[in-house]
Structure formats: structure tokens, C-alpha cells
Amino acid sequence: MTDMARRGARAPESKRTPSMPSAPNCAALAILCALSAFPPLTMEIYIPSLPNLQAEMQASTTTTLATISVYTAGFSIMQVLLGPFSDVLGRRSMLLGGLLTYVLSCVAAAAAPSIELLLVPRITQSIGSACAAILSMAMLRDLLSAERREEVMVYFSMVRAIAPLCAPVIGSFLEALSGWRSTFVFLAVGGGATLLGSHIHLPESLTAERRQRSLNCRDLLGGIGYLLAQRRFLCWAIPEATGFAALFVYIATSSYILQQFYGVPVALFGLFYAVTFLGAVVGSAIVPTLRRRLGLSPAAVYLVGQSICTTCAGLLVLFSFTPLATTPSVLSQACLQASMVIFTLGRSICMVPAQVQCLEPFPRRAATAAGLMGALRSGLVAIVSVLAGQALKAGSDPRLACRAIGLLAFASHTAYMVLHSDEPSASEPPPTGETAAVAPAPTVDEDGAGGGGAGCEHATSGRKKIVGKSRSARAFSALEE
């Protein structure tokens, strides 16, 4: 292929057609960042209230943690559905409807008379949170080039790191001041303000001519199946989902471990919990240094974060077999929380490259890819929260939590290494035989343009690697046609 043909096959993403909306202003970017904070804020602001909520409602630990499980399960399902629907219907109207649903659900949760009736608004809350998380990412993908988007994603990552840091502090204050219901009133007010700001400042980012033509069950299943058959998607989504599930083990059990085992007062719980996520803020801040100043590729940045997480997970497993794990002392709590600070630092470093690389190869299915990635993560989180409730029946000491974190962190690292292990090197000859018949010479993205994103590829000597489609990927491509 000549240089002219190669340039024609792959137009730079930064060159925008007149029909594409202009880049968002500062107010719009601030609102998109705020939307990305909805899931962690909604999840964690009432974590300090879980023991008191359980006592007031006279519920079991498993039922109380079910308020987290149903939220994450609904969040997982809605992410898968919202992505394809917004690819057809557009982003803005779905976002505004989701935020309105969120506000009404928070009001209903604040008025719930029983733990069972609290589960219903928690499910509908997941609709609004999923709209905020998925559509903010999709709008960012619609409006910005890959290079600019990676820069902005650093701020998104910092917001998502700060949200779980601030949420329990706010929740602890509200719980000590006026009980757990006030946390949902706070969320309703915040959701209403974001709804108003979105209505004023956010444009429609996906113009009519750039949308998918239609949507039916075949399109939905075909789009999801297409992504699940793409190694460029799975090699980032699976390790990221498993790694986040490891972190969520601590999130789900922290209120019981810190308040019941270590005796931390509820008014101070938020501060002790927030210390854990200082590492996440630092991790988000150093990603630009790793990328620009040190020149590391997204894969190398992710491996830095994975190495930190795996090392800390090993230390936590060792800690769980020592007498410190069964003794509620200052030293025991310091060891646990220091390890988790470093663990969250590693997870924050992993987050940015994983989210960017999952979406980059699939520009026409940005929302679908973001939703499916979030669904995999939320699905694992729902399972983890159920298992955490069962584990807490055996006691509130941190031994089982530390071992679960270690298991999931090692699983995440293993998944990353396995899914990236058989990438062909640049020196390998072109495929022959049956493989050659099905592998196109240049790797292309799902739009037919020359490979738009890094995916699982590593550019070497200015040349792209040859990556063949699997039979399942070709089958789903045929299904879509």
C-alpha cells in the first residue's frame, strides 16, 4: 500500500467534519467530570451508615449489603442497554431523563420505611448512575480526539478518585448529624443541580448522521457479541473489572471492619476511610508524568499499576495469616490501611489507560464499549458484595477480606498477562495458510478505517502489527451485516 493510500485509509481523528459538534467548553467538561463521580458517590456515601442502617431496620448483614448488590447489578445491566440505545437515539435526551430518574429515586430512598422497600429505589438509582457514567464517557469520546481525550481522562480519573475519598467523610458527618436518610437527601440535591447544569451546558454530541441507523435485539446482541469477540476489548476490560472487584472487597467490608472490629466511631469513620483513597489521588496525578515525561505506552503504564497492586495484594495475604489480623490494635489497623493506600494508588494508575484503550478501537460503538466494560466490572462487584455479606457472618476481622483482595488482584494480573501474551512480534512473518486467508494485512477498526486505537497492539518501528480476527469475531460481524 502506498503512502497516499495509507493516509487515505486512515484519516486523523482530530480532523473533524463540519457536522461534528465543537469541542466542549470548560463548563461542559466540568459537568462531564461531575457526572463521572455519580457511581462512586452513590455507592459510598452511605457506607458509614451500614451498621446503623442494619440496626434500625433490624435486618441481617446479607440483606443490608444487598442494597449494594442490587444497585451494582442494576448498574451492570443498564450500562449494557444504555450504550446501544444512545448510539441510536443520541446522548443528551437520555442523559437528562436518567438524571431526573436519579433525583426521584434518591427522594424515594430517603423515605423508605423498610430495608426491603429501600431495595427498589436503589435499583432505579442505578439507572441514573449508569446514564451519568456511560453517557459522559461517550460524549467525551464524541467530542475530543484520542490525544486530548487521554489528557482529560486524567481529570476524570482524579474526580473518580476524589469522590470515594470525600463521599464517606460527607456520609459520616450526615450520619452523625441526622441519620442515614440525610445521605439520600444530599444525593437528590446534588443530582438536581447536575441535571440543571447538564440542561444548560451540554449539547448533543452525537449528531443524527453519525448515529447507528436502528436498534433491535439482533443489533444489540450483535454489537455486544462483536465486542466480546474482540481481544482488543477483552485484554483491557477483563483485567480492569477483576482489579476493581479486588478494591471493592475493602469498600464493602470497611464499615464493619473499621467500626466493629477496630472500634472507630462513626463520626470519624469517613476520615479513616478517606485516607485509603489518598493513594488514588496520587496515582491519577502521576499518570501524565508516566505518559509524557517518561514516554511510557498505555500498556507500560498499566503494568506499573498492576505491579503495585499485585505486590500490595501479596502483603495483605501475608498480613491475614499473622496475629495482627485478629488483634484490634493501632498497629494492625495501620498495616491494613497503609497497604490499601498503596493498592488504591496502583488501581488509579491502571484506570486511565484501561478505559481509554477499551473505547479507542470502536468509535461507532463508544457507548456500547463503555457500557459493556462497566457491566463486566459492576457484575463482578455485585457478586463480591453478596460474598462479603456471607463472609462477615464469620466475624468482622479483616482476614477473609485481605485474602479475597489478594485472590482477585492475582487473577487480574494473570488475566492481563494471558490476554496480552500471544500478540505477534513485529519480526514475525505474515500469517500463512488458513490464517492468512482471514487476516487482513493492516489491522482495521470496527468502522473500516485503519486501526483507530492501540487496543492490544504495540507500534514498533513505525509499523502496525498484523492481528487476525477470530472466527467468533467474523461470525458476529456477519450477524451485524
PDB file of N, CA and C in Angstrom, residues 62 65 385-394:
ATOM      1  N   THR A  62     -26.364  -9.699  55.413  1.00  0.00           N
ATOM      2  CA  THR A  62     -26.518 -10.028  53.998  1.00  0.00           C
ATOM      3  C   THR A  62     -27.571  -9.154  53.336  1.00  0.00           C
ATOM      4  N   LEU A  65     -26.225  -5.523  52.964  1.00  0.00           N
ATOM      5  CA  LEU A  65     -25.305  -5.408  51.834  1.00  0.00           C
ATOM      6  C   LEU A  65     -26.002  -5.646  50.502  1.00  0.00           C
ATOM      7  N   SER A 385     -20.105  -8.274  46.594  1.00  0.00           N
ATOM      8  CA  SER A 385     -20.845  -7.744  47.740  1.00  0.00           C
ATOM      9  C   SER A 385     -21.702  -8.815  48.408  1.00  0.00           C
ATOM     10  N   VAL A 386     -22.251  -9.723  47.617  1.00  0.00           N
ATOM     11  CA  VAL A 386     -23.015 -10.839  48.198  1.00  0.00           C
ATOM     12  C   VAL A 386     -22.095 -11.749  49.011  1.00  0.00           C
ATOM     13  N   LEU A 387     -20.944 -12.075  48.443  1.00  0.00           N
ATOM     14  CA  LEU A 387     -19.995 -12.943  49.149  1.00  0.00           C
ATOM     15  C   LEU A 387     -19.448 -12.253  50.401  1.00  0.00           C
ATOM     16  N   ALA A 388     -19.292 -10.927  50.329  1.00  0.00           N
ATOM     17  CA  ALA A 388     -18.803 -10.196  51.506  1.00  0.00           C
ATOM     18  C   ALA A 388     -19.800 -10.286  52.645  1.00  0.00           C
ATOM     19  N   GLY A 389     -21.088 -10.208  52.325  1.00  0.00           N
ATOM     20  CA  GLY A 389     -22.104 -10.340  53.367  1.00  0.00           C
ATOM     21  C   GLY A 389     -22.059 -11.697  54.043  1.00  0.00           C
ATOM     22  N   GLN A 390     -21.828 -12.736  53.263  1.00  0.00           N
ATOM     23  CA  GLN A 390     -21.707 -14.070  53.848  1.00  0.00           C
ATOM     24  C   GLN A 390     -20.442 -14.196  54.695  1.00  0.00           C
ATOM     25  N   ALA A 391     -19.336 -13.603  54.205  1.00  0.00           N
ATOM     26  CA  ALA A 391     -18.076 -13.698  54.938  1.00  0.00           C
ATOM     27  C   ALA A 391     -18.142 -12.965  56.274  1.00  0.00           C
ATOM     28  N   LEU A 392     -18.869 -11.851  56.335  1.00  0.00           N
ATOM     29  CA  LEU A 392     -18.948 -11.076  57.576  1.00  0.00           C
ATOM     30  C   LEU A 392     -19.720 -11.802  58.668  1.00  0.00           C
ATOM     31  N   LYS A 393     -20.475 -12.840  58.303  1.00  0.00           N
ATOM     32  CA  LYS A 393     -21.148 -13.637  59.325  1.00  0.00           C
ATOM     33  C   LYS A 393     -20.143 -14.358  60.219  1.00  0.00           C
ATOM     34  N   ALA A 394     -18.940 -14.615  59.651  1.00  0.00           N
ATOM     35  CA  ALA A 394     -17.909 -15.307  60.424  1.00  0.00           C
ATOM     36  C   ALA A 394     -17.145 -14.365  61.340  1.00  0.00           C
TER      37      ALA A 394
END
